[in-house]
PDB file of C-alpha atoms in Angstrom:
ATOM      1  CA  UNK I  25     -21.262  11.429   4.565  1.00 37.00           C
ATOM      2  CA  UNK I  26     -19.587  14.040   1.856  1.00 51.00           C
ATOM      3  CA  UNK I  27     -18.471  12.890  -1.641  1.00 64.00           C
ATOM      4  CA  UNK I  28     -14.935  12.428  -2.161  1.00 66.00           C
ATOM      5  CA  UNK I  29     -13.982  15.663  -4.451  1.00 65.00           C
ATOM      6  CA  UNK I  30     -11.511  14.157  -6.991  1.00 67.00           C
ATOM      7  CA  UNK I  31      -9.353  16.467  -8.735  1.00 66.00           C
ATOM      8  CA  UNK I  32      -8.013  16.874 -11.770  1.00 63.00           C
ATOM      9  CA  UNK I  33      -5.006  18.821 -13.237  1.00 62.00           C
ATOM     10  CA  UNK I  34      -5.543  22.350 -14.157  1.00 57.00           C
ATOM     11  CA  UNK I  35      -4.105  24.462 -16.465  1.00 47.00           C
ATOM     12  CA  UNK I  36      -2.708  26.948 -14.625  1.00 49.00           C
ATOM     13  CA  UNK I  37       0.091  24.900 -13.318  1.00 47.00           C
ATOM     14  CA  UNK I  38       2.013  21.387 -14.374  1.00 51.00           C
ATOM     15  CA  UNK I  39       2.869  20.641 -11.483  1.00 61.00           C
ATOM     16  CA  UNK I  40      -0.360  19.687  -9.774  1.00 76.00           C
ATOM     17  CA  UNK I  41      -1.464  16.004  -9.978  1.00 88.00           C
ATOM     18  CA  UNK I  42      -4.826  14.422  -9.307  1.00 93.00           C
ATOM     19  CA  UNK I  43      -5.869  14.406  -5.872  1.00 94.00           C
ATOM     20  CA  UNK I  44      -8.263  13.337  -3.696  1.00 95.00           C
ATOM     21  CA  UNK I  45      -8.160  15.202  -0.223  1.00 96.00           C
ATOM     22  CA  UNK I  46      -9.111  12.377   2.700  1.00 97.00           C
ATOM     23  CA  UNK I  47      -8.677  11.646   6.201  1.00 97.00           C
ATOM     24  CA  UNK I  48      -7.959   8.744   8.252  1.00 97.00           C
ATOM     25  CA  UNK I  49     -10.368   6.943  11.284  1.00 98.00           C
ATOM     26  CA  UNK I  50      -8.286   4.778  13.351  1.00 97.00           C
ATOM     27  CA  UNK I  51      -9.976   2.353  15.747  1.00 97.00           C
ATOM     28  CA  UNK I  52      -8.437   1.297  19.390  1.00 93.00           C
ATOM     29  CA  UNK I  53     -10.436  -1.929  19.705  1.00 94.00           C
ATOM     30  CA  UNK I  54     -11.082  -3.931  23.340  1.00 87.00           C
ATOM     31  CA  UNK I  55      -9.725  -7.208  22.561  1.00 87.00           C
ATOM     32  CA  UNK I  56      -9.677 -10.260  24.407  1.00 85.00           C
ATOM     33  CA  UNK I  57      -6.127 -11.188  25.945  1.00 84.00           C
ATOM     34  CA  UNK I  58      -4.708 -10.595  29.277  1.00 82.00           C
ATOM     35  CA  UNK I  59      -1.342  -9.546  27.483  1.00 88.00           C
ATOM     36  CA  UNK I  60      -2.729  -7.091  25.302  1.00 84.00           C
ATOM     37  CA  UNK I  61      -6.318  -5.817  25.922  1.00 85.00           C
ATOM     38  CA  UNK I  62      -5.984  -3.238  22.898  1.00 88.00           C
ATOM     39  CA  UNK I  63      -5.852  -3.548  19.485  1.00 93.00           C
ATOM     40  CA  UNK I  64      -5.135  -0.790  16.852  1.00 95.00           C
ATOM     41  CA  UNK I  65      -6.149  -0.756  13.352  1.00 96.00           C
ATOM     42  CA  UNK I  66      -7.577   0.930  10.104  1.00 97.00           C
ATOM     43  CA  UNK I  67     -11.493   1.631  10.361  1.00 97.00           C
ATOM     44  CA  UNK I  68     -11.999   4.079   7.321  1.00 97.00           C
ATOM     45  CA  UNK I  69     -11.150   6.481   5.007  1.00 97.00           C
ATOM     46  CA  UNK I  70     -13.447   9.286   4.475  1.00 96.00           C
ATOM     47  CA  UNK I  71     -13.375  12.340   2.344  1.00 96.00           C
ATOM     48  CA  UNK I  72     -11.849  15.470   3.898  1.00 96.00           C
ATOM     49  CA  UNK I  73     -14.164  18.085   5.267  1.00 94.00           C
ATOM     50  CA  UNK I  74     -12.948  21.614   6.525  1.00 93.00           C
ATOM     51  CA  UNK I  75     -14.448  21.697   9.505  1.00 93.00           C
ATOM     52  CA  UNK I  76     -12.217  18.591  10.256  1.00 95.00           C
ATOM     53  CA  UNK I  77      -9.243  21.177  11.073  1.00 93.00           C
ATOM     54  CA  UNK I  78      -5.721  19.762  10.676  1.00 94.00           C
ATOM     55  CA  UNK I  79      -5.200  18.062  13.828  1.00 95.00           C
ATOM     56  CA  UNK I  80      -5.941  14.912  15.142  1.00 96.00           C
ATOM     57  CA  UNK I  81      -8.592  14.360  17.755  1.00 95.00           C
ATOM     58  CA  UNK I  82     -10.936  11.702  19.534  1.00 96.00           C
ATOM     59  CA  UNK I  83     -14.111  10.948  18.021  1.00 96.00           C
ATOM     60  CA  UNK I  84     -15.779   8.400  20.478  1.00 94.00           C
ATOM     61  CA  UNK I  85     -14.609   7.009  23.201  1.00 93.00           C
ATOM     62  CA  UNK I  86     -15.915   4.181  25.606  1.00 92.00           C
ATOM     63  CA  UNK I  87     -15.325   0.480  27.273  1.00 89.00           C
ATOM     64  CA  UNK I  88     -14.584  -1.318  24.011  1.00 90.00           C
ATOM     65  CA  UNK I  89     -13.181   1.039  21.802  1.00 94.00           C
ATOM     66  CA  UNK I  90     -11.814   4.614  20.873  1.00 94.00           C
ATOM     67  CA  UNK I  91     -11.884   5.984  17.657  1.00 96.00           C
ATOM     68  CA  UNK I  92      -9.844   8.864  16.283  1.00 96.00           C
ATOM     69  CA  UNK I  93     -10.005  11.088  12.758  1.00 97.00           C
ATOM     70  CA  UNK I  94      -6.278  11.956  11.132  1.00 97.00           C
ATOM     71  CA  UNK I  95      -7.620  15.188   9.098  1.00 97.00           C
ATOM     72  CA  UNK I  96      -5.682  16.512   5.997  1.00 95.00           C
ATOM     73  CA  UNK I  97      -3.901  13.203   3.551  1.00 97.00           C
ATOM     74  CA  UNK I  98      -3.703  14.164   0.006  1.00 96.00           C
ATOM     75  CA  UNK I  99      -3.687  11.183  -2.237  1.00 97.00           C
ATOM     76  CA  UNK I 100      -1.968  12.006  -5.450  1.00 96.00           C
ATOM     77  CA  UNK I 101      -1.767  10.070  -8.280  1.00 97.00           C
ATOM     78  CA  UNK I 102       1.702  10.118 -10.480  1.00 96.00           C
ATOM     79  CA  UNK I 103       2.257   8.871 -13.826  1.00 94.00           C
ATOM     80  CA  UNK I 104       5.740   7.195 -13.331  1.00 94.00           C
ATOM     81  CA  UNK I 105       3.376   4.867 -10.845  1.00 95.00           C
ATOM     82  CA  UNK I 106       0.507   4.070 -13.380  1.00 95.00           C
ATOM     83  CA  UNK I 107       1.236   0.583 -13.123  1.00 95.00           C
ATOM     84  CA  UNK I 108       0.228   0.419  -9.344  1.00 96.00           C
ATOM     85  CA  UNK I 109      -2.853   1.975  -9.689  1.00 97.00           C
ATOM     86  CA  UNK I 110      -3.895  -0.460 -12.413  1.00 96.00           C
ATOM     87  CA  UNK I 111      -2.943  -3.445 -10.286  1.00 96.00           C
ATOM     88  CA  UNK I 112      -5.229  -2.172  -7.832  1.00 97.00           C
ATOM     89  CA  UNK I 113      -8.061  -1.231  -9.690  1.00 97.00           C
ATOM     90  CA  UNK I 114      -7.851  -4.669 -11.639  1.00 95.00           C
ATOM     91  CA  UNK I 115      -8.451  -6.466  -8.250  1.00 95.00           C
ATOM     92  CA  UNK I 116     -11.159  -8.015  -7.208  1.00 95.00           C
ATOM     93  CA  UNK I 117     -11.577  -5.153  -4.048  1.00 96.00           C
ATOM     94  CA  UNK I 118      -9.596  -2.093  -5.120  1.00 97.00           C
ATOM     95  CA  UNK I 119      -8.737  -0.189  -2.236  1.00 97.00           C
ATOM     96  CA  UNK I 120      -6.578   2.820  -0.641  1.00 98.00           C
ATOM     97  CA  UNK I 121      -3.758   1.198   1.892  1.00 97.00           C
ATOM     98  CA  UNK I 122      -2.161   3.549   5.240  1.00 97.00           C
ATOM     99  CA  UNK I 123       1.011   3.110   6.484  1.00 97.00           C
ATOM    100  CA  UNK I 124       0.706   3.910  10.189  1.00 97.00           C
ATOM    101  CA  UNK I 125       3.216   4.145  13.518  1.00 96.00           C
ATOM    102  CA  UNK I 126       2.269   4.149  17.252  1.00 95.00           C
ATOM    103  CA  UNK I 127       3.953   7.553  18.766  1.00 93.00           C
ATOM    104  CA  UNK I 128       6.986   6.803  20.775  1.00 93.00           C
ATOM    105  CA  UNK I 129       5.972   8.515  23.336  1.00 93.00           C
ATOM    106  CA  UNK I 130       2.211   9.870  24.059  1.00 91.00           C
ATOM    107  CA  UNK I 131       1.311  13.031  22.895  1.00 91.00           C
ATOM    108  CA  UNK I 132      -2.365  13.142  21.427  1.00 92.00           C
ATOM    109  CA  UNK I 133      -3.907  11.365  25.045  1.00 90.00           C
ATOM    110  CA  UNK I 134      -2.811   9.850  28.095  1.00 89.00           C
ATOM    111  CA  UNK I 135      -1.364   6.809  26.100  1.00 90.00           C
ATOM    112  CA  UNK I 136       0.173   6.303  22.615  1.00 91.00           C
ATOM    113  CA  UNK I 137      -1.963   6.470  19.902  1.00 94.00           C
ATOM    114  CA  UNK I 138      -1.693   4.985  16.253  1.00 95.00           C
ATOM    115  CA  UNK I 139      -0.783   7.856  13.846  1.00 97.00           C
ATOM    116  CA  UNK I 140      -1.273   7.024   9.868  1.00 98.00           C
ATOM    117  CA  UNK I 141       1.846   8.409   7.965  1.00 97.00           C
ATOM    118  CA  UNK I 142       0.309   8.349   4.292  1.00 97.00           C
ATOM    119  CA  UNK I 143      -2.142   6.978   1.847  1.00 98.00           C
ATOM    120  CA  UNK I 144      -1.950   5.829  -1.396  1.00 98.00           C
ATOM    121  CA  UNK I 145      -4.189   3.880  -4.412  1.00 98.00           C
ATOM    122  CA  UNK I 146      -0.826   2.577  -5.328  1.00 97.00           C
ATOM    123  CA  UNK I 147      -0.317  -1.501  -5.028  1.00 96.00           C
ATOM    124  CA  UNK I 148       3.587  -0.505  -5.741  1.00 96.00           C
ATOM    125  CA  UNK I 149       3.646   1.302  -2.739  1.00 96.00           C
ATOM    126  CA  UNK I 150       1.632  -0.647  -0.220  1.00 96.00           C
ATOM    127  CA  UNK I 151       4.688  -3.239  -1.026  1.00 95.00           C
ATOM    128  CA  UNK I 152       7.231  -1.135  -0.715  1.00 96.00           C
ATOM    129  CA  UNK I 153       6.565  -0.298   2.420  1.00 96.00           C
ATOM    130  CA  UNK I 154       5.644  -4.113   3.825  1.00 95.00           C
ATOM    131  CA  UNK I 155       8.920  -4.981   2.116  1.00 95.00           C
ATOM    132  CA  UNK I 156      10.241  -2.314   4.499  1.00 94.00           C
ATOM    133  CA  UNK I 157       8.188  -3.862   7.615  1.00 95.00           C
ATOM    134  CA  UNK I 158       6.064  -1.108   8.058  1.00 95.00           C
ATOM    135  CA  UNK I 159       2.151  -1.484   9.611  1.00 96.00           C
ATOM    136  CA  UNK I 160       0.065  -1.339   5.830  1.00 96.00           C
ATOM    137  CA  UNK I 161      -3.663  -1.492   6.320  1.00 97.00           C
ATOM    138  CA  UNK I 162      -6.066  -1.477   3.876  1.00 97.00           C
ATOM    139  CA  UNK I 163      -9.723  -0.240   3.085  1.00 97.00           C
ATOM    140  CA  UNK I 164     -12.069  -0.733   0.119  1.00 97.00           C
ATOM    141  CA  UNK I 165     -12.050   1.998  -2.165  1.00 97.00           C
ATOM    142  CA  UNK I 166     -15.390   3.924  -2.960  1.00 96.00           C
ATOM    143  CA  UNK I 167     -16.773   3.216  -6.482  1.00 96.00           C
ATOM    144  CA  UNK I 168     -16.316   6.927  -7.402  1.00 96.00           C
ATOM    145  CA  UNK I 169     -12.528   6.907  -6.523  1.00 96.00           C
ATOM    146  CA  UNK I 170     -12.423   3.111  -8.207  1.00 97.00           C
ATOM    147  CA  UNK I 171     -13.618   5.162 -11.282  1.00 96.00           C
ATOM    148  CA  UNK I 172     -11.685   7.879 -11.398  1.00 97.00           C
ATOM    149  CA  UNK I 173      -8.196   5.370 -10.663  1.00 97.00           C
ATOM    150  CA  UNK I 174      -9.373   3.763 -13.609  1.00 97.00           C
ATOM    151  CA  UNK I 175      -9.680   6.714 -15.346  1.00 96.00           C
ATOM    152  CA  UNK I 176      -5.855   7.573 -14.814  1.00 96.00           C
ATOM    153  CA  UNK I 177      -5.207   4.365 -15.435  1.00 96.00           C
ATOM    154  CA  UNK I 178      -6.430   3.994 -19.257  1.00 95.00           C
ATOM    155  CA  UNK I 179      -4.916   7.665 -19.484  1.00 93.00           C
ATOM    156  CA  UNK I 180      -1.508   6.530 -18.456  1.00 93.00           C
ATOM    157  CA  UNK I 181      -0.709   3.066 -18.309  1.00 90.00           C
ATOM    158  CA  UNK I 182       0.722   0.949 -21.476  1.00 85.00           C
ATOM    159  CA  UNK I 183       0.391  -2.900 -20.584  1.00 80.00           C
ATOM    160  CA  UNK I 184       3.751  -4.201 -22.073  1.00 76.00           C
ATOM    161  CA  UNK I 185       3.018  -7.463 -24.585  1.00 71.00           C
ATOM    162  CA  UNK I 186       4.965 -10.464 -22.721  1.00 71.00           C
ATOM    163  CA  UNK I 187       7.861 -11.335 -24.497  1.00 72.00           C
ATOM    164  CA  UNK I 188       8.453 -14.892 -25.912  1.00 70.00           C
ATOM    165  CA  UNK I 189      11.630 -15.979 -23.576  1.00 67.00           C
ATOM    166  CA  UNK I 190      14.359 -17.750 -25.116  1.00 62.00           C
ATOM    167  CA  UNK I 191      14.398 -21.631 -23.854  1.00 63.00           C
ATOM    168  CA  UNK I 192      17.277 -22.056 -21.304  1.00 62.00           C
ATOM    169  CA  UNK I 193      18.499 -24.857 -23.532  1.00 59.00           C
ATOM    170  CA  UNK I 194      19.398 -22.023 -26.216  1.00 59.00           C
ATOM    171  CA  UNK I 195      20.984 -19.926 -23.998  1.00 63.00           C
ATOM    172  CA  UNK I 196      25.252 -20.984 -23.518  1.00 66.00           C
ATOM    173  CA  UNK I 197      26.589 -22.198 -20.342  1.00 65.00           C
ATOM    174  CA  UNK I 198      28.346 -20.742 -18.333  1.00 70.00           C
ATOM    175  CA  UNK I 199      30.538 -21.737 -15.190  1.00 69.00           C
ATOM    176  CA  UNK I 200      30.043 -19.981 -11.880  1.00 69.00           C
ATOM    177  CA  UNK I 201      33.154 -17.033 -13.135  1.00 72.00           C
ATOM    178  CA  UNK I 202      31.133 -16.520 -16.609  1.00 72.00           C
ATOM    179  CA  UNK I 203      33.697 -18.339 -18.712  1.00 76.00           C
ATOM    180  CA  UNK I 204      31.997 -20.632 -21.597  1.00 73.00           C
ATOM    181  CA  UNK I 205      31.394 -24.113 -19.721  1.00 69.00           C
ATOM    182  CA  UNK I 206      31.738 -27.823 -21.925  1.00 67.00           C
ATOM    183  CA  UNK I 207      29.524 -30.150 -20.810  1.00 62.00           C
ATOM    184  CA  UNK I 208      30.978 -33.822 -21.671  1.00 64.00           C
ATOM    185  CA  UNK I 209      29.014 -36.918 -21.736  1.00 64.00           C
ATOM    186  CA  UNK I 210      32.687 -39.373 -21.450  1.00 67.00           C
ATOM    187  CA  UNK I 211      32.452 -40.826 -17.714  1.00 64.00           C
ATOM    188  CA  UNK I 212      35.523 -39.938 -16.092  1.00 62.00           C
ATOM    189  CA  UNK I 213      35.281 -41.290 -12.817  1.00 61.00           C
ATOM    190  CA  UNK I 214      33.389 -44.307 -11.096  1.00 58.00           C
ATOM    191  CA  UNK I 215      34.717 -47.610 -10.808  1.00 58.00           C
ATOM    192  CA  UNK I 216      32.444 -51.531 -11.833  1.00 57.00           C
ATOM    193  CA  UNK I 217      35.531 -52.896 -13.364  1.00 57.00           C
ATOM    194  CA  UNK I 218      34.283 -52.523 -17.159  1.00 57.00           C
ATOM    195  CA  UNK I 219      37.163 -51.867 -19.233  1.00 53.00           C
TER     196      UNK I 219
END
């Protein structure tokens, strides 16, 4: 298997970000249930090769499973996200997560296949988009592309200092229409016949 080629921002533009060029291996898995005797899901990541082309296509393909390459994801890195990448990185398994979508109707083989829609290193992202109910899947991360993350990451990201918070007993009350509230200790109602 080829190295992941990481790049770097050049000179000759601003624009461009770091990258890492990859594609995507989905899995159709054999699974036991008389409902549902396929299961799709996220088998790897692997660097992007040219001879890959840019479409999708069938890899292997038997009784208990088919597996198919998604050529051509570019995985940039932003600085306005730092703070994803180092949440990732600073896990115990740092990893790249796909968001992917079975086609409505099929159009790659004689049934609907799973399609990713993007990549990312960012943890921000990967909860965006389960916050948003999408299919998130994740994969460990090379050490190489664990590096350079990092890399980016102690180029880029500021951890904030936690602020001491006021105690809640300093702060004023306030009734449900944010006028000041007065909080009285004189027992206004209840009965026991004292008085």
């Amino acid at each position: 298997m080829s190295e992941f080629v990481l790049q770097l921002p050049g000179a000759d533009t601003a624009i461009r970000r770091p990258s890492v060029a990859v594609a995507v291996v989905m899995r159709r898995e054999r699974i036991d249930n008389r409902w549902q005797p396929w299961r799709w899901a996220l088998a790897d990541i692997v660097p992007h090769e040219e001879s890959f082309g840019a479409q999708p296509r069938l890899l292997l393909k038997d009784e208990q499973e088919e597996r198919w390459l998604h050529p051509g994801f570019k995985v940039e890195l932003f600085t306005d996200d730092a703070e994803g990448y180092y949440l990732n990185v600073t896990t115990p398994q740092p990893c790249f997560w796909v968001v992917w979508r079975m086609e409505e109707e099929a159009a790659l083989a004689d049934e609907p296949v799973a399609v990713p829609q993007t990549v990312t290193l960012s943890y921000h992202d990967a909860g965006r988009w389960l916050d948003a109910q999408e299919t998130v899947e994740q994969v460990a991360a090379p050490r190489d592309v664990v590096e350079w993350v990092q890399a980016f990451v102690d180029a880029h990201y500021v951890l904030e200092a936690k602020r001491r918070q006021r105690p809640q007993s300093f702060k004023p009350l306030q009734d449900r229409f944010g006028n000041p509230a007065r909080v009285s200790t004189d027992k206004k109602f209840g009965g026991g016949g004292h008085g």
